[in-house]
Each structure stands twice: as C-alpha cells, then as structure tokens.
PDB file of C-alpha atoms in Angstrom:
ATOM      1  CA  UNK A   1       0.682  10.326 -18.399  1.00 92.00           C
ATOM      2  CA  UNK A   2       3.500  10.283 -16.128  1.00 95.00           C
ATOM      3  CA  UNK A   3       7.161   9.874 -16.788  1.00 96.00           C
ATOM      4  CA  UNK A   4       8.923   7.743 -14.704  1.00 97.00           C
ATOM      5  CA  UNK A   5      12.650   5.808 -14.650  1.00 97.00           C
ATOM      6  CA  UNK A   6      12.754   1.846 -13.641  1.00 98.00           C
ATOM      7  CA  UNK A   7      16.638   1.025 -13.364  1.00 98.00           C
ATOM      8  CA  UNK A   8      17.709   3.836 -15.753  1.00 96.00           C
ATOM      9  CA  UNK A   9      15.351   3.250 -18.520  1.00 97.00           C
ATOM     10  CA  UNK A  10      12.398   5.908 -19.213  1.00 97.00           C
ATOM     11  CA  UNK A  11       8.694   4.082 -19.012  1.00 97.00           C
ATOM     12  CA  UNK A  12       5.062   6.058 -18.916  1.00 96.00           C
ATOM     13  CA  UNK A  13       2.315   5.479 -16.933  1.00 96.00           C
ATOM     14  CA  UNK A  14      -0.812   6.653 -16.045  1.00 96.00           C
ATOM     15  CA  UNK A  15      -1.340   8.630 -12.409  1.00 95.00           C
ATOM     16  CA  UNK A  16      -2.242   5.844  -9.838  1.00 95.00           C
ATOM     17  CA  UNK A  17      -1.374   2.953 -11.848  1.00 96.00           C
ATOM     18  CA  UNK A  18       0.614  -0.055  -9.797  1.00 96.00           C
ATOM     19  CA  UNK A  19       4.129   0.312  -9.916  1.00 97.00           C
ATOM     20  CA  UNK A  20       5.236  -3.410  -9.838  1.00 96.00           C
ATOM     21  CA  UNK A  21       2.386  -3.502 -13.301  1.00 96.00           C
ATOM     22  CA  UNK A  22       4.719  -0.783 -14.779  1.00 97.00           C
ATOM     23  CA  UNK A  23       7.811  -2.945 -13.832  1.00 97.00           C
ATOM     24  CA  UNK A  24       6.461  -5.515 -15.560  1.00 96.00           C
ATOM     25  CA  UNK A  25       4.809  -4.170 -18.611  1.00 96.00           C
ATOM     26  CA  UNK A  26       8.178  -2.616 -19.209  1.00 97.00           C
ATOM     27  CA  UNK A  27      10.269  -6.001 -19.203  1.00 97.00           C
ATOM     28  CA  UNK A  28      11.647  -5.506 -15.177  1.00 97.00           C
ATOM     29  CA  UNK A  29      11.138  -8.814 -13.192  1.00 96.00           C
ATOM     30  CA  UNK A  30      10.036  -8.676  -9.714  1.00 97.00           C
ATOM     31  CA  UNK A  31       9.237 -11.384  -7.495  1.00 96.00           C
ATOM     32  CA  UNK A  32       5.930 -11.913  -6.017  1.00 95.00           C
ATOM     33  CA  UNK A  33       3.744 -14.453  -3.896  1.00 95.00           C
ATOM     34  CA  UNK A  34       0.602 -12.936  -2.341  1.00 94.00           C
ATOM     35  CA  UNK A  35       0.034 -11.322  -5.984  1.00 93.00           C
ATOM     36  CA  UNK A  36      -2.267 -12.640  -8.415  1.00 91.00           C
ATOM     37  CA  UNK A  37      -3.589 -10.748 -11.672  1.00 86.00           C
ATOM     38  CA  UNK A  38      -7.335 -12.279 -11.055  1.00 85.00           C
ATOM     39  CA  UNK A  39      -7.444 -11.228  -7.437  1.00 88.00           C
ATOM     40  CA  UNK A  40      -7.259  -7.135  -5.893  1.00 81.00           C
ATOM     41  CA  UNK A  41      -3.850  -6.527  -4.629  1.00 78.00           C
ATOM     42  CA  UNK A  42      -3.108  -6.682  -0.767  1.00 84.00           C
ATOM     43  CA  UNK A  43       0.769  -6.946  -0.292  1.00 86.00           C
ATOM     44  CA  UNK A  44       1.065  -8.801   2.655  1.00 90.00           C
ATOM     45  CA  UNK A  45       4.151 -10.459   1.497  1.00 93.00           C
ATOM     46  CA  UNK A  46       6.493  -8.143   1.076  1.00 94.00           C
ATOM     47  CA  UNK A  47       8.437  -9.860  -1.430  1.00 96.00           C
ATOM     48  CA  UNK A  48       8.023  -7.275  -4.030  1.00 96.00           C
ATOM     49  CA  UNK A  49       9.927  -4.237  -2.478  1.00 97.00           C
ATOM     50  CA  UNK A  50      11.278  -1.768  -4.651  1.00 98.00           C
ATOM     51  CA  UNK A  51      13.302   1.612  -3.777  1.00 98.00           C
ATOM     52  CA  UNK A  52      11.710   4.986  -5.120  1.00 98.00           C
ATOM     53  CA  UNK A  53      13.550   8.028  -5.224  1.00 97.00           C
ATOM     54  CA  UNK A  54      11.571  11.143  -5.507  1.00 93.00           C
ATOM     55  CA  UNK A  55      12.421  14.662  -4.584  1.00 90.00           C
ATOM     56  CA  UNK A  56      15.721  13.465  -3.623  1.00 91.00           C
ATOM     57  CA  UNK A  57      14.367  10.868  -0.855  1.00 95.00           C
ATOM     58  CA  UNK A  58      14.760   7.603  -1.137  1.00 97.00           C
ATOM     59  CA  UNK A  59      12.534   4.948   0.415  1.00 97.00           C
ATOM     60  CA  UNK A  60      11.288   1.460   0.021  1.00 98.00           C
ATOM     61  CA  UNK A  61       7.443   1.138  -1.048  1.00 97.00           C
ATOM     62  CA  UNK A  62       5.255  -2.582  -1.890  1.00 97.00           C
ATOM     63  CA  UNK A  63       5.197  -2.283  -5.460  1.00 97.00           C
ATOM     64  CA  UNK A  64       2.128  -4.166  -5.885  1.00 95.00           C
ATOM     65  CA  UNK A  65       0.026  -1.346  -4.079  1.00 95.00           C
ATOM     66  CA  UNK A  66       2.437   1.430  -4.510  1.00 96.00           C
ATOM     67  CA  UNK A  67       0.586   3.673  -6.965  1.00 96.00           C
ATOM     68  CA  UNK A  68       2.752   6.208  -9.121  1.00 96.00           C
ATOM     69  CA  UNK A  69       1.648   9.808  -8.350  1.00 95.00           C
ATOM     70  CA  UNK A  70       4.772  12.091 -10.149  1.00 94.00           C
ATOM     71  CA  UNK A  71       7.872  11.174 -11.657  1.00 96.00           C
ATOM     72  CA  UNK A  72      10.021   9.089  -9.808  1.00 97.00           C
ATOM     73  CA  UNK A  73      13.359   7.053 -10.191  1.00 97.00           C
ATOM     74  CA  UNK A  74      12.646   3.135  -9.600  1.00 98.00           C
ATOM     75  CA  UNK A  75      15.352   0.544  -8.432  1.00 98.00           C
ATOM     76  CA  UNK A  76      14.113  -3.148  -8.138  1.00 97.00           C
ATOM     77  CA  UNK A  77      17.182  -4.890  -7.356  1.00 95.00           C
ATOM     78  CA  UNK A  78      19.559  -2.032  -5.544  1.00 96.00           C
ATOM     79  CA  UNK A  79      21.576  -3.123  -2.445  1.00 95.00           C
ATOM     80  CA  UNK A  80      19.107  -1.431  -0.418  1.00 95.00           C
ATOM     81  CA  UNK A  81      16.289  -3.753  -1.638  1.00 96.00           C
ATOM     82  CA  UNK A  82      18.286  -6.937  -1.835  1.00 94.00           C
ATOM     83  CA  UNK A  83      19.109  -6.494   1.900  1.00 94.00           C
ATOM     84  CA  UNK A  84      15.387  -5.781   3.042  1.00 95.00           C
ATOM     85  CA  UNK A  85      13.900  -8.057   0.548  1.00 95.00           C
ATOM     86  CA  UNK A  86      16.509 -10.787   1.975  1.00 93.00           C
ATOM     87  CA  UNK A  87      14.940 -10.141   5.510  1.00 93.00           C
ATOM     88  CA  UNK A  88      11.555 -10.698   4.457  1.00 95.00           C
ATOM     89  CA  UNK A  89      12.378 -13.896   3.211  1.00 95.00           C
ATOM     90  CA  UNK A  90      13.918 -15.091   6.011  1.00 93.00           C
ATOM     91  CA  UNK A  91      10.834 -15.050   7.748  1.00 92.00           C
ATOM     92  CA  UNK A  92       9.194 -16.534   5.289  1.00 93.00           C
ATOM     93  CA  UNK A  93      11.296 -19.057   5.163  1.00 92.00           C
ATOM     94  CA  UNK A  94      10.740 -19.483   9.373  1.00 90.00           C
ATOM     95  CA  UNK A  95       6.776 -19.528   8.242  1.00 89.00           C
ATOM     96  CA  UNK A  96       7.011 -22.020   5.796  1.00 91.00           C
ATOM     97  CA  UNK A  97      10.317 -23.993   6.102  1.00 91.00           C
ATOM     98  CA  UNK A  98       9.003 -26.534   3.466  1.00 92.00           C
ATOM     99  CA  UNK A  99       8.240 -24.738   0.688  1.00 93.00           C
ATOM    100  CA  UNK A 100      10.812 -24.943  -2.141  1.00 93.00           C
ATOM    101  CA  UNK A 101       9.383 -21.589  -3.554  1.00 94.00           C
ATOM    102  CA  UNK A 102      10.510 -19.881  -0.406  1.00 94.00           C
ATOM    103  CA  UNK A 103      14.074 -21.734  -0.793  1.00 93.00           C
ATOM    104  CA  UNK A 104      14.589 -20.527  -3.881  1.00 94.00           C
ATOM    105  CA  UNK A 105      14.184 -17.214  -3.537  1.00 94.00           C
ATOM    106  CA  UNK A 106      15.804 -17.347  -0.204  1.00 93.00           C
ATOM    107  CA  UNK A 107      18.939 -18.193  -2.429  1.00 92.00           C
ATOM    108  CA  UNK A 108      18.308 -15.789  -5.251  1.00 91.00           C
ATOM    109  CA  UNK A 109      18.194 -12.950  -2.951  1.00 89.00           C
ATOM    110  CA  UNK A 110      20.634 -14.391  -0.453  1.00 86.00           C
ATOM    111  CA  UNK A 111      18.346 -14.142   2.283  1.00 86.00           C
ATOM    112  CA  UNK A 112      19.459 -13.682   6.145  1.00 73.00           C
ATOM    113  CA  UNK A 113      20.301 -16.772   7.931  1.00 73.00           C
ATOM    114  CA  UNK A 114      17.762 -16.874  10.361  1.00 66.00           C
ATOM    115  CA  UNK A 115      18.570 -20.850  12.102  1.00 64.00           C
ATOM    116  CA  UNK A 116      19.079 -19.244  15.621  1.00 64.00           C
ATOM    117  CA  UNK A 117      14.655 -18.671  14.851  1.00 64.00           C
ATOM    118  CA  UNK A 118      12.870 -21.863  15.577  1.00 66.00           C
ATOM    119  CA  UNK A 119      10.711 -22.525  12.165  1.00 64.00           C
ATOM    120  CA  UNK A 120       7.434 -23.935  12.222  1.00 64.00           C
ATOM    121  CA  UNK A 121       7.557 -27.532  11.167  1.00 69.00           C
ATOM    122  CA  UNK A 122       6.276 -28.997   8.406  1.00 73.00           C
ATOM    123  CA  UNK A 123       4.913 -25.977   6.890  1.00 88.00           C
ATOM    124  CA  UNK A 124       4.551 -24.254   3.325  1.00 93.00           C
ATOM    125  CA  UNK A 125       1.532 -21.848   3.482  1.00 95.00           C
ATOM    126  CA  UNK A 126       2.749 -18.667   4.340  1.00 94.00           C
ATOM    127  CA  UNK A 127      -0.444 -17.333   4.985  1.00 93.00           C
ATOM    128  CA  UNK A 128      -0.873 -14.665   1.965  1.00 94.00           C
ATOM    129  CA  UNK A 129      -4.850 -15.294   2.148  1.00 93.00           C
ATOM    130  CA  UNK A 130      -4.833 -15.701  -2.204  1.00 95.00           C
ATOM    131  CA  UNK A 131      -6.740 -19.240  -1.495  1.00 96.00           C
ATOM    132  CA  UNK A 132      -9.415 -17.876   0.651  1.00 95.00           C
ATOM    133  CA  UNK A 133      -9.920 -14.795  -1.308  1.00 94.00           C
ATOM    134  CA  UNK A 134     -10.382 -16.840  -4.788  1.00 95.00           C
ATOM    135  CA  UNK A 135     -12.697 -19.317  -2.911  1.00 95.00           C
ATOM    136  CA  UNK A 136     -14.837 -16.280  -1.390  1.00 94.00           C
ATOM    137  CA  UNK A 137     -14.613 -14.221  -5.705  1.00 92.00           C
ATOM    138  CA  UNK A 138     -16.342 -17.624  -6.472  1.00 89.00           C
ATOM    139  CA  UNK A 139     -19.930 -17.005  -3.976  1.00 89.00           C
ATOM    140  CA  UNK A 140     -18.753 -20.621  -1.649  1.00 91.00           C
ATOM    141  CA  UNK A 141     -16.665 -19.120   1.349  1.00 92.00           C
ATOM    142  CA  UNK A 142     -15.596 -22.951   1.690  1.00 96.00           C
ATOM    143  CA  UNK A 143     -12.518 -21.868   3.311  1.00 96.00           C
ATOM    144  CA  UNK A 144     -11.233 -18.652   5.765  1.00 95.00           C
ATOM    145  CA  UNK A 145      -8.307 -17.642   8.166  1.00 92.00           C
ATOM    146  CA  UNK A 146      -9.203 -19.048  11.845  1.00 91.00           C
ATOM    147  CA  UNK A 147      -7.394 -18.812  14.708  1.00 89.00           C
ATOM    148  CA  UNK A 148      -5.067 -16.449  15.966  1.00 86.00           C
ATOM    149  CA  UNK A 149      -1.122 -16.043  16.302  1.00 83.00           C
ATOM    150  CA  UNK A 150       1.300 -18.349  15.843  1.00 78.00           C
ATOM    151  CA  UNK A 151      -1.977 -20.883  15.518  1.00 84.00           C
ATOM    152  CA  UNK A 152      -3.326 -19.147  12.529  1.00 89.00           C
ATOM    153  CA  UNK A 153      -4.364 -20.796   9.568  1.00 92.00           C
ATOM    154  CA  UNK A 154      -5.904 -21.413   6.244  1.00 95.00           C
ATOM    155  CA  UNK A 155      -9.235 -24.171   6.827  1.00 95.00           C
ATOM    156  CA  UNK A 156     -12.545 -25.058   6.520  1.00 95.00           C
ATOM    157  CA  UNK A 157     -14.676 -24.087   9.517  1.00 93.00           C
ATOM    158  CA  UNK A 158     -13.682 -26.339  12.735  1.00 91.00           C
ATOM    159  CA  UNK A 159     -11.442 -27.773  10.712  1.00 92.00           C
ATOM    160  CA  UNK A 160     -14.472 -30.341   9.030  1.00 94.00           C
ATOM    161  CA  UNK A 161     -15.576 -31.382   5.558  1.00 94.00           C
ATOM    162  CA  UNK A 162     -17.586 -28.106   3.926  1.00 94.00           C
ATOM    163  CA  UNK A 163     -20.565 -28.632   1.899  1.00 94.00           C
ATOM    164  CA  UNK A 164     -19.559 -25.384   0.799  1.00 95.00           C
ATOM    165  CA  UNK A 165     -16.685 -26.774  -1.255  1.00 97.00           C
ATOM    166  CA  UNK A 166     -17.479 -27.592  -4.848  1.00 97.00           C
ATOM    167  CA  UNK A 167     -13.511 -29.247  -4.992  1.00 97.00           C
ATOM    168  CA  UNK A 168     -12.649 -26.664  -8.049  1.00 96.00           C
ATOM    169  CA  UNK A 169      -9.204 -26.376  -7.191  1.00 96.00           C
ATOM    170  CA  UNK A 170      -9.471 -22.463  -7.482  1.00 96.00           C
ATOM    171  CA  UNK A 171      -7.500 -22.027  -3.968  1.00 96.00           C
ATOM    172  CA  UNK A 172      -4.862 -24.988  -5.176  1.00 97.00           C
ATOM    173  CA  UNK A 173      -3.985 -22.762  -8.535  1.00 95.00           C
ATOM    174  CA  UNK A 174      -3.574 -19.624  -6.863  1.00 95.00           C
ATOM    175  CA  UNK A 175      -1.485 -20.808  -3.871  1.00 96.00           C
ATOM    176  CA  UNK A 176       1.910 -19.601  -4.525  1.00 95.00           C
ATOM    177  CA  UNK A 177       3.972 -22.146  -2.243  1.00 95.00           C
ATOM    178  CA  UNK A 178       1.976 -25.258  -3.420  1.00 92.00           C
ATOM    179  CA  UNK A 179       0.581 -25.602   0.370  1.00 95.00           C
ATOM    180  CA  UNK A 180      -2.715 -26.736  -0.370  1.00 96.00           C
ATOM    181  CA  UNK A 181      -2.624 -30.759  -0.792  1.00 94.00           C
ATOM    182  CA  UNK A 182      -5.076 -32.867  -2.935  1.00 97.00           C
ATOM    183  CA  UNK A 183      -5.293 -35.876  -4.769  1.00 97.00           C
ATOM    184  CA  UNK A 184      -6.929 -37.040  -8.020  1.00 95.00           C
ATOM    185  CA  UNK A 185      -7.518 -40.149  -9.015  1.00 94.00           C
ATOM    186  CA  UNK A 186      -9.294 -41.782 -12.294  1.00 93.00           C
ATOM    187  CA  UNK A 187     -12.698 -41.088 -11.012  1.00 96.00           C
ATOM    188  CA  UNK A 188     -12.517 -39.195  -7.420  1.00 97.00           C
ATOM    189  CA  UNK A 189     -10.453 -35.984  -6.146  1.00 97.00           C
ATOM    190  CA  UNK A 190      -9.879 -35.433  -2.519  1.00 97.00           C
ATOM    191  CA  UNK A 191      -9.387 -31.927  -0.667  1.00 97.00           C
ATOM    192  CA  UNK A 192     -10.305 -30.186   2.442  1.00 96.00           C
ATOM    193  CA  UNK A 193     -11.332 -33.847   3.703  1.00 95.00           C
ATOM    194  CA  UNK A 194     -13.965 -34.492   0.836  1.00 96.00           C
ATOM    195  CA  UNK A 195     -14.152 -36.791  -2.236  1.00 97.00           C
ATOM    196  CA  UNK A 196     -15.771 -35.827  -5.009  1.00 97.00           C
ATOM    197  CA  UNK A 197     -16.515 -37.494  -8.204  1.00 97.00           C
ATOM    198  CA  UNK A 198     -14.770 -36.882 -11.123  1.00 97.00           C
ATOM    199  CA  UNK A 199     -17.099 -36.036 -14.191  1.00 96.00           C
ATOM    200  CA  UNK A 200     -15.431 -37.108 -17.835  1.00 95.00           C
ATOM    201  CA  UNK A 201     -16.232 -35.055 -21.031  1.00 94.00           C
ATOM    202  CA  UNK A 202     -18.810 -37.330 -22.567  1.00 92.00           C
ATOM    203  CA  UNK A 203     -17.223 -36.378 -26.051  1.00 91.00           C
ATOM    204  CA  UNK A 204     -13.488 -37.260 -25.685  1.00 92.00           C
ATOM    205  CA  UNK A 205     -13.469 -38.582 -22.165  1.00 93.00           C
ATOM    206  CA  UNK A 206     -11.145 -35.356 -20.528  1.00 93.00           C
ATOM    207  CA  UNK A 207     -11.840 -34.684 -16.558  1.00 94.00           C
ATOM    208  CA  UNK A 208     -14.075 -31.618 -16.892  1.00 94.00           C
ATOM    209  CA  UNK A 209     -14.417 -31.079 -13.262  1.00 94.00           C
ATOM    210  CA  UNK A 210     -16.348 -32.470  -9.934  1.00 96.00           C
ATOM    211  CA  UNK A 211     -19.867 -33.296 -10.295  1.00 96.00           C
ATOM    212  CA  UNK A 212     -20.385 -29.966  -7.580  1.00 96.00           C
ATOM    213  CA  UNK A 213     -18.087 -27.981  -9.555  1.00 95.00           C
ATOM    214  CA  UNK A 214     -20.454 -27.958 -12.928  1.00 94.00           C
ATOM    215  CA  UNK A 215     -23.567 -27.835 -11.210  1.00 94.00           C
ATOM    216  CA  UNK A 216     -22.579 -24.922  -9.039  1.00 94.00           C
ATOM    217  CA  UNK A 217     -21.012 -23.083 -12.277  1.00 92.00           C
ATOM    218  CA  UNK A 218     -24.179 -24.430 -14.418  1.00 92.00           C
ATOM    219  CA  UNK A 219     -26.981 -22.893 -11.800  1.00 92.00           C
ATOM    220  CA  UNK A 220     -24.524 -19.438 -11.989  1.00 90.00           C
ATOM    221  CA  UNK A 221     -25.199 -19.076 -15.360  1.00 89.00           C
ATOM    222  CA  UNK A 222     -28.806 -20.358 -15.060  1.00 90.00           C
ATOM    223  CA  UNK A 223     -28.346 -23.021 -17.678  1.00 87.00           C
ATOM    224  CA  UNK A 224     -28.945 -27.180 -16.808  1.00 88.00           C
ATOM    225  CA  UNK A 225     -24.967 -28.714 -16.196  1.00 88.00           C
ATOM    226  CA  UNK A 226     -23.853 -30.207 -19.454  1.00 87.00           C
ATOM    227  CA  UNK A 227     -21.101 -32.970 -19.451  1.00 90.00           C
ATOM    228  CA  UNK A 228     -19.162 -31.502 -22.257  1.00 90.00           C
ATOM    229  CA  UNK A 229     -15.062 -30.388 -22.156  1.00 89.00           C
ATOM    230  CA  UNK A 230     -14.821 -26.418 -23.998  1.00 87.00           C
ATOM    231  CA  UNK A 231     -12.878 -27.955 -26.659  1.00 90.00           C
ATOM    232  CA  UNK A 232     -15.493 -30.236 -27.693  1.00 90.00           C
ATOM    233  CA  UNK A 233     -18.323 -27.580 -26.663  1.00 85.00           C
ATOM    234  CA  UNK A 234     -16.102 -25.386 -29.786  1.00 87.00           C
ATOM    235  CA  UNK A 235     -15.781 -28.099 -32.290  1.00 85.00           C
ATOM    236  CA  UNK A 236     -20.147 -28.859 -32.089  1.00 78.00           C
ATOM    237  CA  UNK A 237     -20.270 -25.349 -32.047  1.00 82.00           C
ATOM    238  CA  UNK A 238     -18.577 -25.030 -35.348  1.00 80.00           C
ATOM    239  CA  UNK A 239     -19.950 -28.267 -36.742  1.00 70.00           C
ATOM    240  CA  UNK A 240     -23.471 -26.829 -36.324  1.00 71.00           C
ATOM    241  CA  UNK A 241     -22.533 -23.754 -37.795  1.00 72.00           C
ATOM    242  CA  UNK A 242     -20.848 -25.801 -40.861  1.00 70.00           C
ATOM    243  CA  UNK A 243     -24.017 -27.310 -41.058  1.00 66.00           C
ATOM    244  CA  UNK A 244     -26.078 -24.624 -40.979  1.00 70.00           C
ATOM    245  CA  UNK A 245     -24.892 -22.589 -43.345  1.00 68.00           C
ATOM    246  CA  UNK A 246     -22.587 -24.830 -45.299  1.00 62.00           C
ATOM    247  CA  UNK A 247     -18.896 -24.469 -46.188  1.00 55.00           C
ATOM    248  CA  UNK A 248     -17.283 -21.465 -47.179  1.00 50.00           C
ATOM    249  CA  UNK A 249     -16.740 -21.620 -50.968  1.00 51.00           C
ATOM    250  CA  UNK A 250     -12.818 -20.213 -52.011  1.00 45.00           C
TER     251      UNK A 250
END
C-alpha cells in the first residue's frame, strides 16, 4: 500500500491504482466527461487534471490514467489546475458550443473566454469516443469515428441506417454532453436514422427494449428472447419458488 495526500488529507492506495479512483473513493470530487466506470479509461478530455507534487516537483497529470507509483501530495482544485483546467474547457466549449454540460463547467471553473475562436455550430459531441467504444464492448460496431479534422465525427458508416444497430441506447447513456438524439414513442424509437419497434413487458406492460435489442441479447446468452421486464422475470421467479417449496413457516 502506498501513502499518499489528496488536498491535505492522508488516503492509501495500492501501487498503480488510478488516481482520480483514489480521489473519489476518498470523498474528493473531480470532474469528468470521457470517463465512464463500465468502459477502460482513455483521457482524452482533459477535464480531470490534477497537480502532483512529488520529490519536490510539481506537475499536472490526467487523473483518470495517472497511476500512483510512491507517495505523492495531490491538489484537485489549486490555482494551477483551475487555470489549465479552465483552458481545456474553453475548447470544449469551441467543440461543442451547445452543450449545457460544457457551459456549466465552463462557469464552475471560470473557463477562458475564448469568443475571438469561431465555434462550431450547432454542436454538443465533443468527440470523447465513450459512444463508439460502448457500442463496439457490445459485439455490433454500429457506430465509429469517420472523417478527419475539423470534419470528424461520431456516425454510422456513410452516414446510412446500420443493420448493425440493435437501437439499445448504450451510446445515448454513456454520452456525457447528451449529443446523441433519439426519440421514443408509444410503440417505435428512432436513432441513427432507424425505427425500431418497441417491445412491452407482456406481464405489466413496461418498454423492455427494441425487438433487435432482445433478440441480439437473447442469441448472446443462447436462450430463445422472452418478452418479460426483470422485475416481473423476479417476482415468477419467486412465485415458483413459493410454490415449490411452500412458505416459510415463523
């Protein structure tokens, strides 16, 4: 175990674990957007700079991939990170001038004024990648990063319908500037320029998903789809049990 100080107060750790997970386990906040606990860590945002001190050097590491190696002294919110983490967020904010995530923080942190940039209209993805890589963890590679420079993007391939896209919503719920836009209605959802039908619990009547979402998650677990919500699944679980074996006597 290593000994380390975050802000002044003493917190352990094991050698190579993530220093914004120590932050956190020990009560410090730091922001994040390209992070995600179900997904490896890649720190292409930025957003979670810290300043280390070790040895007597100072310098600013991604805490999200920084791992601890020896005792070190940890700031998250000196004025040496404030000012950097302010500049990263102005370009952030020049990537993805819509996003009210971005604008928040941007005010938090007090983030440079950067109107003498010209922003890119309209936009909120600020191209962190979580959507693709949660789509690609899944096996359906639906959607990738295509083109190049300032024209690079998040979309399907040649920007048409995929009948790789099962319309699960895993690259909605992991997008951390809500840049990914759908629609669901009573029976159909719409996404990445498909519609999909919505299939009801036949139990209780709850959306459990699109028709390609359970079949695709059925045939990965090599059972036949089943139109059933997990709450429902839990209480004929238990009433078979009951049955079964009776009730408990107290």
């Amino acid at each position: 175990m290593i000994e380390i100080t975050i802000n002044g107060k003493a917190c352990t750790c094991e050698k190579g674990e993530f220093l914004l997970d120590v932050a956190r386990r020990n009560g410090f906040y730091i922001p994040t957007l390209c992070h995600h606990p179900g997904l490896a860590e890649q720190g292409c945002c930025r957003v979670c700079l810290v300043e280390v001190v070790e040895r007597g050097k100072s310098k600013i590491v991604v805490s999200c991939v920084y791992p601890v190696e020896r005792p070190c002294e940890v700031y998250t919110d000196s004025d040496r990170v404030r000012e950097d983490r302010g500049a990263v967020l102005m370009l952030l904010a020049m990537r993805a001038p819509e996003s009210p995530e971005i604008a928040a923080l941007c005010r938090q942190y007090g983030a440079i004024d950067g109107s003498r940039f010209k922003p890119i209209q309209g936009e909120k993805c600020i191209m962190c990648g979580l959507c693709a890589r949660a789509c690609a963890s899944l096996g359906t590679g639906a959607i990738s990063t295509v083109m190049r420079g300032t024209a690079k993007k998040i979309s399907t391939p040649y920007d048409e319908p995929s009948s790789a896209c099962i319309g699960c919503l895993s690259c909605v719920k992991v997008c951390p500037t809500s840049a990914i836009s759908f629609t669901d209605g009573p029976e159909k959802r719409s996404i990445w320029g498909r519609e999909f039908e919505l299939v009801h619990c036949r139990e209780c009547g709850t959306v459990i998903g699109t028709r390609e979402e359970i079949e695709y998650a059925a045939k990965r677990c090599g059972e036949e789809p089943e139109e059933i919500c997990p709450e429902c699944r839990k209480k004929k679980m238990a009433d078979v049990m009951a049955h079964t074996y009776g009730e408990c006597e107290i």
